[in-house]
PDB file of C-alpha atoms in Angstrom:
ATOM      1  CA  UNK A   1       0.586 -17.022   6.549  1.00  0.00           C
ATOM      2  CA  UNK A   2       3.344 -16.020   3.877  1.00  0.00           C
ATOM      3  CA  UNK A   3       6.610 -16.437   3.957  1.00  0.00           C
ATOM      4  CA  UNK A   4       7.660 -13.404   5.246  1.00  0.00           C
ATOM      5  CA  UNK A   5       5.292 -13.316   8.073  1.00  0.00           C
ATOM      6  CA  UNK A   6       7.431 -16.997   9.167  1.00  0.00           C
ATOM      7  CA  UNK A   7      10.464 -15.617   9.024  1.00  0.00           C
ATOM      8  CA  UNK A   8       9.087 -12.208  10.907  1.00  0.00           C
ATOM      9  CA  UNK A   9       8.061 -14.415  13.705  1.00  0.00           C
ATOM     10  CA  UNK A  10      10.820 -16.289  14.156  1.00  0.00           C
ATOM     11  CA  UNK A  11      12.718 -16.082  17.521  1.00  0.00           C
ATOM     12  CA  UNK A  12      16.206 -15.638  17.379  1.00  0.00           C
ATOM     13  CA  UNK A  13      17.402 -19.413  17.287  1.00  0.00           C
ATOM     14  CA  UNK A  14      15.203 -19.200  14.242  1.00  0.00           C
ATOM     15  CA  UNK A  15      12.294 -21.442  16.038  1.00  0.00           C
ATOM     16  CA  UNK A  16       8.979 -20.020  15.103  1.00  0.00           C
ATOM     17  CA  UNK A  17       7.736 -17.687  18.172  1.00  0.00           C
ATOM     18  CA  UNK A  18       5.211 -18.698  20.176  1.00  0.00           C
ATOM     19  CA  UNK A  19       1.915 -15.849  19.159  1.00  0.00           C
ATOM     20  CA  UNK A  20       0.316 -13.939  22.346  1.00  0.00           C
ATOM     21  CA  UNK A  21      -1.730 -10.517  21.744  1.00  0.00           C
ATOM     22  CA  UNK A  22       1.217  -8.805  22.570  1.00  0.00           C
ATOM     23  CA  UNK A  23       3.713 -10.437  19.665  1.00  0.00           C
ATOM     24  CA  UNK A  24       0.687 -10.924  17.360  1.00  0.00           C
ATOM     25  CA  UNK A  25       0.671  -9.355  13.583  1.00  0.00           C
ATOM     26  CA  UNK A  26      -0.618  -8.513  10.508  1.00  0.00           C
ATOM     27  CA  UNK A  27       0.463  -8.021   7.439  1.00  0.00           C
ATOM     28  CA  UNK A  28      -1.073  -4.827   4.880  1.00  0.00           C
ATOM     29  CA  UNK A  29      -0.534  -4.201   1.623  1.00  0.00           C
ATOM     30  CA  UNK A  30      -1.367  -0.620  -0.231  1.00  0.00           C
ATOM     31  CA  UNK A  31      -0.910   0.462  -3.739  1.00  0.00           C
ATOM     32  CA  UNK A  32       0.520   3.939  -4.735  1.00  0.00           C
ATOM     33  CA  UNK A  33      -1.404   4.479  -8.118  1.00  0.00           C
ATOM     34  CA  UNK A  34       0.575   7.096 -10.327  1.00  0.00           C
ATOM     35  CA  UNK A  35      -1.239   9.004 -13.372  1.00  0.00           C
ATOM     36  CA  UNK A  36       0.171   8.810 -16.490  1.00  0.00           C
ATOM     37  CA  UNK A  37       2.567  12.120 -16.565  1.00  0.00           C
ATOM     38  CA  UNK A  38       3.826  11.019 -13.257  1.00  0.00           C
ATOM     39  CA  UNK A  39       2.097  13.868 -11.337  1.00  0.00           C
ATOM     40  CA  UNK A  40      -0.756  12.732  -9.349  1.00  0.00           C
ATOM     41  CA  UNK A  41      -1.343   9.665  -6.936  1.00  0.00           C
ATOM     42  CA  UNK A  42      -4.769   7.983  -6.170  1.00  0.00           C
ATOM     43  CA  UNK A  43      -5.647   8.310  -3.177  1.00  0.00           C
ATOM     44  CA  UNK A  44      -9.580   8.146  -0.986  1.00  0.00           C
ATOM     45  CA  UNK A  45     -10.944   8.582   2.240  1.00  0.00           C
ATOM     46  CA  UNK A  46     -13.912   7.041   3.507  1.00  0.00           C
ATOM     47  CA  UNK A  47     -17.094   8.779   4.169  1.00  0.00           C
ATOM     48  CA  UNK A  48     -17.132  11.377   6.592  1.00  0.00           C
ATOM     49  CA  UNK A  49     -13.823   9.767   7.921  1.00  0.00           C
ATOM     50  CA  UNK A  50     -14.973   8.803  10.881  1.00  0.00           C
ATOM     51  CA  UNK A  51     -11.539   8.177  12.518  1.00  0.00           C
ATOM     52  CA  UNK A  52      -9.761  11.319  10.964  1.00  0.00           C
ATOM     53  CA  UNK A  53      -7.587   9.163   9.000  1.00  0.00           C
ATOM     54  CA  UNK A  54      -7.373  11.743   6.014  1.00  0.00           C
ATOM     55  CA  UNK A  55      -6.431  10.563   2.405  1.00  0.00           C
ATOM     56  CA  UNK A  56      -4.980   6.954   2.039  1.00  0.00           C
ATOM     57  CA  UNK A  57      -3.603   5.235  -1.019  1.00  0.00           C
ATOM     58  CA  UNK A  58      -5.922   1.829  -1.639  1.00  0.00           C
ATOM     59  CA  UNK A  59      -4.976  -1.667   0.254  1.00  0.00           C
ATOM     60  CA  UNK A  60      -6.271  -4.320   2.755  1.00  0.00           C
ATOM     61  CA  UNK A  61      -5.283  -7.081   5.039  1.00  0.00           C
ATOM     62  CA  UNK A  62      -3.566 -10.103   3.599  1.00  0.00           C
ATOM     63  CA  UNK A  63      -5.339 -13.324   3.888  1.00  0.00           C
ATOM     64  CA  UNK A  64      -3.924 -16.586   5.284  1.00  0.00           C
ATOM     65  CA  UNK A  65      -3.949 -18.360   2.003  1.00  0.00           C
ATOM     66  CA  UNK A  66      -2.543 -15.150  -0.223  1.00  0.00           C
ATOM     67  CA  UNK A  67       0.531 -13.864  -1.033  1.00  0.00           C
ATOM     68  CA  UNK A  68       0.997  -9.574  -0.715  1.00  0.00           C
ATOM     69  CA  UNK A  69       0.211  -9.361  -4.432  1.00  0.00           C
ATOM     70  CA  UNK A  70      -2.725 -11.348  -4.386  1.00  0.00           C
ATOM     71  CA  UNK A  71      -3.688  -9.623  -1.915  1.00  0.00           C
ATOM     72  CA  UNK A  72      -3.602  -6.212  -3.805  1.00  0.00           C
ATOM     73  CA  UNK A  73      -5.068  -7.030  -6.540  1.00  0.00           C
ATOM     74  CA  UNK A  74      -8.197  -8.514  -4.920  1.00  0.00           C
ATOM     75  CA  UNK A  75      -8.331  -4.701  -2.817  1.00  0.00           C
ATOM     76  CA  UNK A  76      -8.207  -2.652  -5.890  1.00  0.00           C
ATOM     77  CA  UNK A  77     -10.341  -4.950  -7.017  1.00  0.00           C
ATOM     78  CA  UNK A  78     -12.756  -4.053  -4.301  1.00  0.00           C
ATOM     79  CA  UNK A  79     -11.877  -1.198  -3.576  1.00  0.00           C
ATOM     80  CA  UNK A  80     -11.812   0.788  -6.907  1.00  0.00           C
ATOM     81  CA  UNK A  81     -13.095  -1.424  -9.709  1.00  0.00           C
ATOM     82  CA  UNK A  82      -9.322  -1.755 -11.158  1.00  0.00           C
ATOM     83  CA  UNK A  83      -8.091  -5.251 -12.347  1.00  0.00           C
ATOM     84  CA  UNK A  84      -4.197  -5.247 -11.825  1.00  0.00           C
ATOM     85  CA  UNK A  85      -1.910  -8.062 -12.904  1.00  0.00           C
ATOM     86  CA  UNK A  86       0.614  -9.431 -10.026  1.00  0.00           C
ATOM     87  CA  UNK A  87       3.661  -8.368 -12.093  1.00  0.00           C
ATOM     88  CA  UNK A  88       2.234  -4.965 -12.539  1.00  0.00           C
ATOM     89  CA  UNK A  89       2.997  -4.649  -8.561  1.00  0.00           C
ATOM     90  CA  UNK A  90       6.198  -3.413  -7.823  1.00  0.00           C
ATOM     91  CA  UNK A  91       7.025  -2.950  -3.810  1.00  0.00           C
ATOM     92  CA  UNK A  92       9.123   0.194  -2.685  1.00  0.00           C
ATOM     93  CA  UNK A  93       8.348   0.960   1.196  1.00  0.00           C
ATOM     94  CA  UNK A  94       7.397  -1.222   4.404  1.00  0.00           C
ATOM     95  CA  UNK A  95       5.831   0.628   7.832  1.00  0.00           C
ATOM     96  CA  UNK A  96       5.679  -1.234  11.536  1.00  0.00           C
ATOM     97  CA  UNK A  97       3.145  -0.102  13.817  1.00  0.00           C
ATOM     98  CA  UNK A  98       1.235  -0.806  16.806  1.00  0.00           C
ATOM     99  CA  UNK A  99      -2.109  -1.117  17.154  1.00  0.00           C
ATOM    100  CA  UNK A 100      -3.085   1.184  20.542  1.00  0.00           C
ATOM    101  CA  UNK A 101      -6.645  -1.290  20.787  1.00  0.00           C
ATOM    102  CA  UNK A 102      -5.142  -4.501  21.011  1.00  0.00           C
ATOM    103  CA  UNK A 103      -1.081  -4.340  20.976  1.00  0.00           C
ATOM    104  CA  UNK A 104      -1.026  -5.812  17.498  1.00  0.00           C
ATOM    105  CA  UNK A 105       2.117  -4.834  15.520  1.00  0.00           C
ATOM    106  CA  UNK A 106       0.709  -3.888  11.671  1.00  0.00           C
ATOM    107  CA  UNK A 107       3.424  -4.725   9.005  1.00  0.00           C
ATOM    108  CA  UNK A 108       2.536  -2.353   6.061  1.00  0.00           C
ATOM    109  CA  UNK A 109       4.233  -3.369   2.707  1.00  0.00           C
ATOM    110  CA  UNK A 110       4.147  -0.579   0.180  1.00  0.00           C
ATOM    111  CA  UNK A 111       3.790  -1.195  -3.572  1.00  0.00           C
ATOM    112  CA  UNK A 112       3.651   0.815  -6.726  1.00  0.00           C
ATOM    113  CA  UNK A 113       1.301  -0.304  -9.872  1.00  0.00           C
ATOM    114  CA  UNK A 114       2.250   0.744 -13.314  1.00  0.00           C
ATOM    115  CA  UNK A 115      -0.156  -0.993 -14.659  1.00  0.00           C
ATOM    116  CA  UNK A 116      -3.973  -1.419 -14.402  1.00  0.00           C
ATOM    117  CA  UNK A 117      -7.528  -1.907 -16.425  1.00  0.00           C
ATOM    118  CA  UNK A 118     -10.106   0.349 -15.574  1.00  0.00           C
ATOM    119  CA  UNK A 119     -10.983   3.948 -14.067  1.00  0.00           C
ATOM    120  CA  UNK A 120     -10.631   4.166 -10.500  1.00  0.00           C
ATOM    121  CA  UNK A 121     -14.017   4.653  -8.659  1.00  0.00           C
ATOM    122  CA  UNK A 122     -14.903   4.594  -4.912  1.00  0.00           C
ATOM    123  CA  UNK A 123     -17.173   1.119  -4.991  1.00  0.00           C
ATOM    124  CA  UNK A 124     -17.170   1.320  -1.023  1.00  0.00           C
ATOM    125  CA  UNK A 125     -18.794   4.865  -0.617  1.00  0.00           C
ATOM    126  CA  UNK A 126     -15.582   6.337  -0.340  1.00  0.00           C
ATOM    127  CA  UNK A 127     -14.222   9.348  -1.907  1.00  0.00           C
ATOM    128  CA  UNK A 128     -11.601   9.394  -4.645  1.00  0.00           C
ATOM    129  CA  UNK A 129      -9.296  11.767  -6.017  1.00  0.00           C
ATOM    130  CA  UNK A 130      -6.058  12.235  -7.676  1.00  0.00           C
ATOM    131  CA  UNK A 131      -3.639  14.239  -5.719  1.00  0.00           C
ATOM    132  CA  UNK A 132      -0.264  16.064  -6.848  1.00  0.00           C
ATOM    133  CA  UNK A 133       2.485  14.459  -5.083  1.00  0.00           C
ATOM    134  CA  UNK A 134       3.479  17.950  -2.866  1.00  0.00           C
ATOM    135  CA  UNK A 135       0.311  18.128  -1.418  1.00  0.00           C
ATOM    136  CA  UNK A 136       0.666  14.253   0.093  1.00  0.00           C
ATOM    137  CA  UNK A 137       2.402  15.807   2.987  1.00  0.00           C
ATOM    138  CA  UNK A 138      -0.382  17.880   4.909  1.00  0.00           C
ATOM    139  CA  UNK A 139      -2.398  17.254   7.975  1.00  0.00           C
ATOM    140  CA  UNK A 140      -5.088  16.065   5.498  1.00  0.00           C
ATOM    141  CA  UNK A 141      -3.035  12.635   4.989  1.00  0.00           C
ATOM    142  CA  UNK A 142      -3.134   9.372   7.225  1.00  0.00           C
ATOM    143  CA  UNK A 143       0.289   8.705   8.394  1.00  0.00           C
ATOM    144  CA  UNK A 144       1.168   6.129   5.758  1.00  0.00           C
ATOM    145  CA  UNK A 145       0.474   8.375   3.202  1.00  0.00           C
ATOM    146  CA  UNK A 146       2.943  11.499   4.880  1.00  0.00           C
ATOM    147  CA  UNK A 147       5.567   8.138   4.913  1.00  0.00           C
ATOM    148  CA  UNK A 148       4.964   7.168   1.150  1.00  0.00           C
ATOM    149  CA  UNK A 149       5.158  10.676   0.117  1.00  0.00           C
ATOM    150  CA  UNK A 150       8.322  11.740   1.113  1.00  0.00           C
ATOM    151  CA  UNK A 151       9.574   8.099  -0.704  1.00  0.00           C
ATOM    152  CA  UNK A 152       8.040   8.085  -3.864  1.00  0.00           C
ATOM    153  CA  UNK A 153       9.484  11.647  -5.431  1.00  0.00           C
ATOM    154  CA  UNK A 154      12.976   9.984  -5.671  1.00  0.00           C
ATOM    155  CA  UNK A 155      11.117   6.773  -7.144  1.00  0.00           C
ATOM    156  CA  UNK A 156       8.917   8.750 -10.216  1.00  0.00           C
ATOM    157  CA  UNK A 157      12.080  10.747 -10.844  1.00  0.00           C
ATOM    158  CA  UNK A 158      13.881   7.738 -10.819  1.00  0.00           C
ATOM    159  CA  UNK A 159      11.338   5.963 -12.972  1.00  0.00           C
ATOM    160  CA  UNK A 160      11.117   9.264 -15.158  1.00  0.00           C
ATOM    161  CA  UNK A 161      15.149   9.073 -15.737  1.00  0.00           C
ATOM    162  CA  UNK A 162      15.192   4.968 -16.602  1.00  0.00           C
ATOM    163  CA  UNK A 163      12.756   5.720 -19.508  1.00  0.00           C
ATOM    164  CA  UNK A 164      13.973   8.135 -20.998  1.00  0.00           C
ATOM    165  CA  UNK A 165      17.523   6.558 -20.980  1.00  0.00           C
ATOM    166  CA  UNK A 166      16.114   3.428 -21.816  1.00  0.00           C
ATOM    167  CA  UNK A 167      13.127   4.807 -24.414  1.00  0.00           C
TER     168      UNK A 167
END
């Protein structure tokens, strides 16, 4: 468990909660990969998508004895065929759901990667495309994805201004 996930679970005379199906959760970690002009994001589906999930940006459970970055890495690793350093990880949005199957509430932690070695490829079957950011919206996107989308304009501009003031 990391950090976070303690302090999540924490009652509130900060004595850790006891778990039952209905308090249980997990924690998720994606990666919103940008192209180099700041235009596109990575995103796949899986084949056929049998659950009508739509486009998703890459990520995977956390593991008991990883932290969130860790965590990442290992997915895109898996994922995509992308080696990404830990500091290359930079994290900009969280989701909470709820599992409908088994009451679980899913902690999503967002990240951004400026950084990685390697060209993207679906190693899992899945399909994989780069996506202008305005199209990240439609029906054709899970629900993280409609979330990230309407956050990470404001970031790339934001990223877009600090260079140039900077560069």
């Amino acid at each position: 468990r990391t950090k976070f996930m303690d302090e999540l679970t924490r009652n509130d005379d900060g004595e850790a909660a006891t778990t039952s199906s209905s308090s249980a959760h997990q924690l998720l970690v994606s990666s919103v990969l940008v192209d180099s002009e700041r235009k596109k994001v990575l995103v796949s589906r899986s084949p056929g998508d049998p659950e009508g999930k739509g486009w998703e940006i890459p990520g995977g459970e956390v593991a008991d004895d990883e932290i969130a970055e860790e965590a990442l890495s290992r997915e895109l690793k898996k994922q995509l065929g992308v080696e990404a350093h830990l500091e290359s990880f930079e994290s900009f949005a969280f989701s909470t759901t709820r599992r409908q199957s088994d009451g679980v509430q899913l902690v999503h932690l967002v990240y951004t990667c400026n950084d990685w070695f390697g060209e993207p490829k679906g190693l899992k079957g899945q399909e994989v495309s780069w996506l202008p950011l305005s199209q990240l919206k439609g029906g054709d996107a899970s629900p993280l994805l409609r979330q990230v989308a309407a956050k990470i304009k404001p970031l790339l501009r934001h990223k877009a201004n600090k260079k140039e003031v900077s560069g």
